[in-house]
PDB file of C-alpha atoms in Angstrom:
ATOM      1  CA  MET A 638      10.264  80.442  -5.257  1.00 52.00           C
ATOM      2  CA  GLY A 639      10.726  82.811  -2.051  1.00 56.00           C
ATOM      3  CA  ILE A 640      12.690  82.774   1.027  1.00 60.00           C
ATOM      4  CA  ASN A 641      10.693  82.204   3.324  1.00 61.00           C
ATOM      5  CA  GLU A 642      11.638  83.795   7.035  1.00 56.00           C
ATOM      6  CA  ARG A 643       9.975  81.854  10.378  1.00 57.00           C
ATOM      7  CA  VAL A 644       9.455  85.060  13.484  1.00 56.00           C
ATOM      8  CA  GLN A 645       9.288  84.030  16.369  1.00 58.00           C
ATOM      9  CA  THR A 646       5.985  86.440  18.331  1.00 57.00           C
ATOM     10  CA  SER A 647       5.823  86.963  21.664  1.00 58.00           C
ATOM     11  CA  THR A 648       2.264  88.432  23.497  1.00 67.00           C
ATOM     12  CA  ASN A 649       4.374  91.290  24.962  1.00 71.00           C
ATOM     13  CA  SER A 650       6.078  92.163  21.432  1.00 77.00           C
ATOM     14  CA  THR A 651       9.291  91.990  22.879  1.00 79.00           C
ATOM     15  CA  SER A 652      12.224  89.834  21.776  1.00 88.00           C
ATOM     16  CA  TYR A 653      13.831  86.419  23.363  1.00 90.00           C
ATOM     17  CA  ALA A 654      17.010  88.686  23.645  1.00 90.00           C
ATOM     18  CA  GLU A 655      15.068  91.741  25.155  1.00 92.00           C
ATOM     19  CA  ASN A 656      13.528  89.232  27.664  1.00 91.00           C
ATOM     20  CA  GLU A 657      16.797  87.651  28.389  1.00 94.00           C
ATOM     21  CA  ILE A 658      18.724  90.747  28.834  1.00 95.00           C
ATOM     22  CA  MET A 659      16.589  92.245  31.055  1.00 95.00           C
ATOM     23  CA  ARG A 660      16.190  88.781  33.453  1.00 96.00           C
ATOM     24  CA  ALA A 661      20.034  89.081  33.696  1.00 96.00           C
ATOM     25  CA  ILE A 662      19.877  93.231  34.705  1.00 97.00           C
ATOM     26  CA  GLY A 663      17.312  92.003  37.243  1.00 96.00           C
ATOM     27  CA  LYS A 664      20.145  88.767  38.251  1.00 97.00           C
ATOM     28  CA  LEU A 665      22.383  91.913  38.778  1.00 97.00           C
ATOM     29  CA  GLU A 666      19.884  94.935  40.325  1.00 97.00           C
ATOM     30  CA  GLU A 667      19.003  92.110  43.194  1.00 97.00           C
ATOM     31  CA  GLU A 668      23.159  91.341  43.579  1.00 98.00           C
ATOM     32  CA  ARG A 669      23.507  94.827  44.135  1.00 98.00           C
ATOM     33  CA  ALA A 670      21.084  94.760  46.422  1.00 97.00           C
ATOM     34  CA  ILE A 671      21.870  92.119  48.007  1.00 98.00           C
ATOM     35  CA  LYS A 672      26.102  93.336  48.620  1.00 98.00           C
ATOM     36  CA  ILE A 673      24.381  97.183  49.618  1.00 98.00           C
ATOM     37  CA  ARG A 674      22.930  95.233  52.050  1.00 98.00           C
ATOM     38  CA  ASN A 675      26.830  93.219  53.216  1.00 98.00           C
ATOM     39  CA  LEU A 676      28.424  96.497  53.141  1.00 98.00           C
ATOM     40  CA  PHE A 677      25.663  97.878  56.165  1.00 97.00           C
ATOM     41  CA  LYS A 678      26.342  95.545  57.380  1.00 97.00           C
ATOM     42  CA  LEU A 679      29.675  94.604  57.620  1.00 97.00           C
ATOM     43  CA  LYS A 680      30.718  98.836  58.667  1.00 98.00           C
ATOM     44  CA  ALA A 681      28.230  98.534  61.577  1.00 96.00           C
ATOM     45  CA  LYS A 682      30.182  95.508  62.296  1.00 96.00           C
ATOM     46  CA  LEU A 683      33.380  97.753  62.387  1.00 97.00           C
ATOM     47  CA  ARG A 684      32.031 100.800  63.994  1.00 96.00           C
ATOM     48  CA  ASP A 685      31.328  97.580  66.933  1.00 93.00           C
ATOM     49  CA  THR A 686      34.126  95.643  66.927  1.00 92.00           C
ATOM     50  CA  GLU A 687      35.540  99.637  66.990  1.00 94.00           C
ATOM     51  CA  SER A 688      34.023 101.156  70.153  1.00 90.00           C
ATOM     52  CA  PHE A 689      34.206  97.485  71.796  1.00 84.00           C
ATOM     53  CA  ILE A 690      38.130  98.165  71.188  1.00 88.00           C
ATOM     54  CA  THR A 691      38.238 102.392  71.854  1.00 89.00           C
ATOM     55  CA  HIS A 692      36.782 100.265  75.672  1.00 82.00           C
ATOM     56  CA  MET A 693      39.422  97.827  76.008  1.00 81.00           C
ATOM     57  CA  GLU A 694      41.971 100.363  75.788  1.00 85.00           C
ATOM     58  CA  GLN A 695      40.459 102.787  78.289  1.00 84.00           C
ATOM     59  CA  ASN A 696      39.848  99.648  80.522  1.00 79.00           C
ATOM     60  CA  LEU A 697      43.788  99.254  80.228  1.00 82.00           C
ATOM     61  CA  LYS A 698      44.985 102.044  80.800  1.00 87.00           C
ATOM     62  CA  ASP A 699      43.394 102.372  84.228  1.00 85.00           C
ATOM     63  CA  LEU A 700      44.551  99.507  85.226  1.00 87.00           C
ATOM     64  CA  SER A 701      47.334  99.339  88.108  1.00 90.00           C
ATOM     65  CA  GLN A 702      50.969  98.170  87.160  1.00 93.00           C
ATOM     66  CA  GLU A 703      50.214  94.405  88.289  1.00 92.00           C
ATOM     67  CA  ASN A 704      47.418  94.233  86.916  1.00 92.00           C
ATOM     68  CA  LYS A 705      48.878  94.720  82.919  1.00 91.00           C
ATOM     69  CA  LYS A 706      51.969  92.675  83.684  1.00 93.00           C
ATOM     70  CA  PHE A 707      49.036  90.447  84.772  1.00 94.00           C
ATOM     71  CA  ILE A 708      47.393  90.258  80.715  1.00 91.00           C
ATOM     72  CA  GLU A 709      50.863  90.970  79.206  1.00 93.00           C
ATOM     73  CA  LEU A 710      51.931  87.493  80.587  1.00 95.00           C
ATOM     74  CA  LYS A 711      48.233  85.265  80.031  1.00 93.00           C
ATOM     75  CA  TYR A 712      46.760  86.454  77.289  1.00 91.00           C
ATOM     76  CA  ARG A 713      49.988  88.188  75.449  1.00 93.00           C
ATOM     77  CA  ASP A 714      52.226  85.267  76.290  1.00 95.00           C
ATOM     78  CA  GLU A 715      49.827  82.917  76.600  1.00 94.00           C
ATOM     79  CA  MET A 716      51.159  81.733  80.304  1.00 95.00           C
ATOM     80  CA  ASN A 717      48.698  79.511  82.193  1.00 95.00           C
ATOM     81  CA  VAL A 718      48.414  80.607  85.690  1.00 96.00           C
ATOM     82  CA  ASN A 719      50.445  79.228  87.377  1.00 95.00           C
ATOM     83  CA  ILE A 720      53.584  79.544  86.211  1.00 96.00           C
ATOM     84  CA  ILE A 721      52.444  84.043  85.926  1.00 96.00           C
ATOM     85  CA  ALA A 722      51.763  83.184  90.296  1.00 96.00           C
ATOM     86  CA  GLU A 723      55.785  82.366  89.709  1.00 95.00           C
ATOM     87  CA  ARG A 724      56.875  85.393  87.891  1.00 94.00           C
ATOM     88  CA  LEU A 725      54.581  87.700  90.052  1.00 94.00           C
ATOM     89  CA  ASN A 726      56.298  85.771  92.563  1.00 95.00           C
ATOM     90  CA  ILE A 727      52.457  85.356  94.380  1.00 95.00           C
ATOM     91  CA  ALA A 728      50.046  82.465  95.881  1.00 96.00           C
ATOM     92  CA  THR A 729      48.302  80.890  93.211  1.00 95.00           C
ATOM     93  CA  ALA A 730      44.687  81.523  94.634  1.00 96.00           C
ATOM     94  CA  THR A 731      46.537  85.150  94.220  1.00 96.00           C
ATOM     95  CA  ALA A 732      46.658  84.784  90.693  1.00 96.00           C
ATOM     96  CA  TYR A 733      43.532  82.758  90.268  1.00 96.00           C
ATOM     97  CA  ARG A 734      42.282  86.237  92.215  1.00 96.00           C
ATOM     98  CA  MET A 735      42.790  88.640  89.786  1.00 94.00           C
ATOM     99  CA  ARG A 736      42.211  86.641  86.666  1.00 94.00           C
ATOM    100  CA  ASP A 737      38.580  86.572  87.935  1.00 94.00           C
ATOM    101  CA  ASP A 738      38.808  89.749  89.043  1.00 91.00           C
ATOM    102  CA  LEU A 739      39.893  91.233  85.793  1.00 89.00           C
ATOM    103  CA  VAL A 740      37.834  89.082  84.026  1.00 87.00           C
ATOM    104  CA  GLU A 741      34.753  90.617  85.991  1.00 87.00           C
ATOM    105  CA  ASP A 742      35.685  93.889  86.216  1.00 81.00           C
ATOM    106  CA  ILE A 743      35.456  94.138  81.917  1.00 76.00           C
ATOM    107  CA  ALA A 744      32.693  92.725  81.530  1.00 78.00           C
ATOM    108  CA  LYS A 745      31.406  95.007  84.163  1.00 76.00           C
ATOM    109  CA  HIS A 746      31.851  97.593  81.365  1.00 67.00           C
ATOM    110  CA  GLU A 747      30.983  95.833  78.814  1.00 64.00           C
ATOM    111  CA  GLY A 748      28.039  94.843  80.037  1.00 61.00           C
ATOM    112  CA  SER A 749      28.232  91.247  79.818  1.00 49.00           C
ATOM    113  CA  PHE A 750      29.600  88.322  80.935  1.00 41.00           C
ATOM    114  CA  LEU A 751      32.929  86.242  80.573  1.00 44.00           C
ATOM    115  CA  TYR A 752      33.253  83.630  82.316  1.00 38.00           C
TER     116      TYR A 752
END
């Protein structure tokens, strides 16, 4: 009695294990390419954000003390315009006009409309 052994053959002379390894390597290469593309996108977004922050910091430096105070009360302390008008001892209409002028000025500097 002899030992019969069956061996699986393929048309391109590679084994099933080799094919699976090649398929796994292909998937890993695709994942790596996707991650590299995403990394480049994130780096570009970071550069844009840093540039925006730099421009905003410069815009804030150029503001008057009254406008800086308005921005602090509105956006840091999250006060509404009526309360800000009371705090700054100005008319409510003046406070709304200040807000509109500040937003418009920032939009001009950033090349977009922020309303």
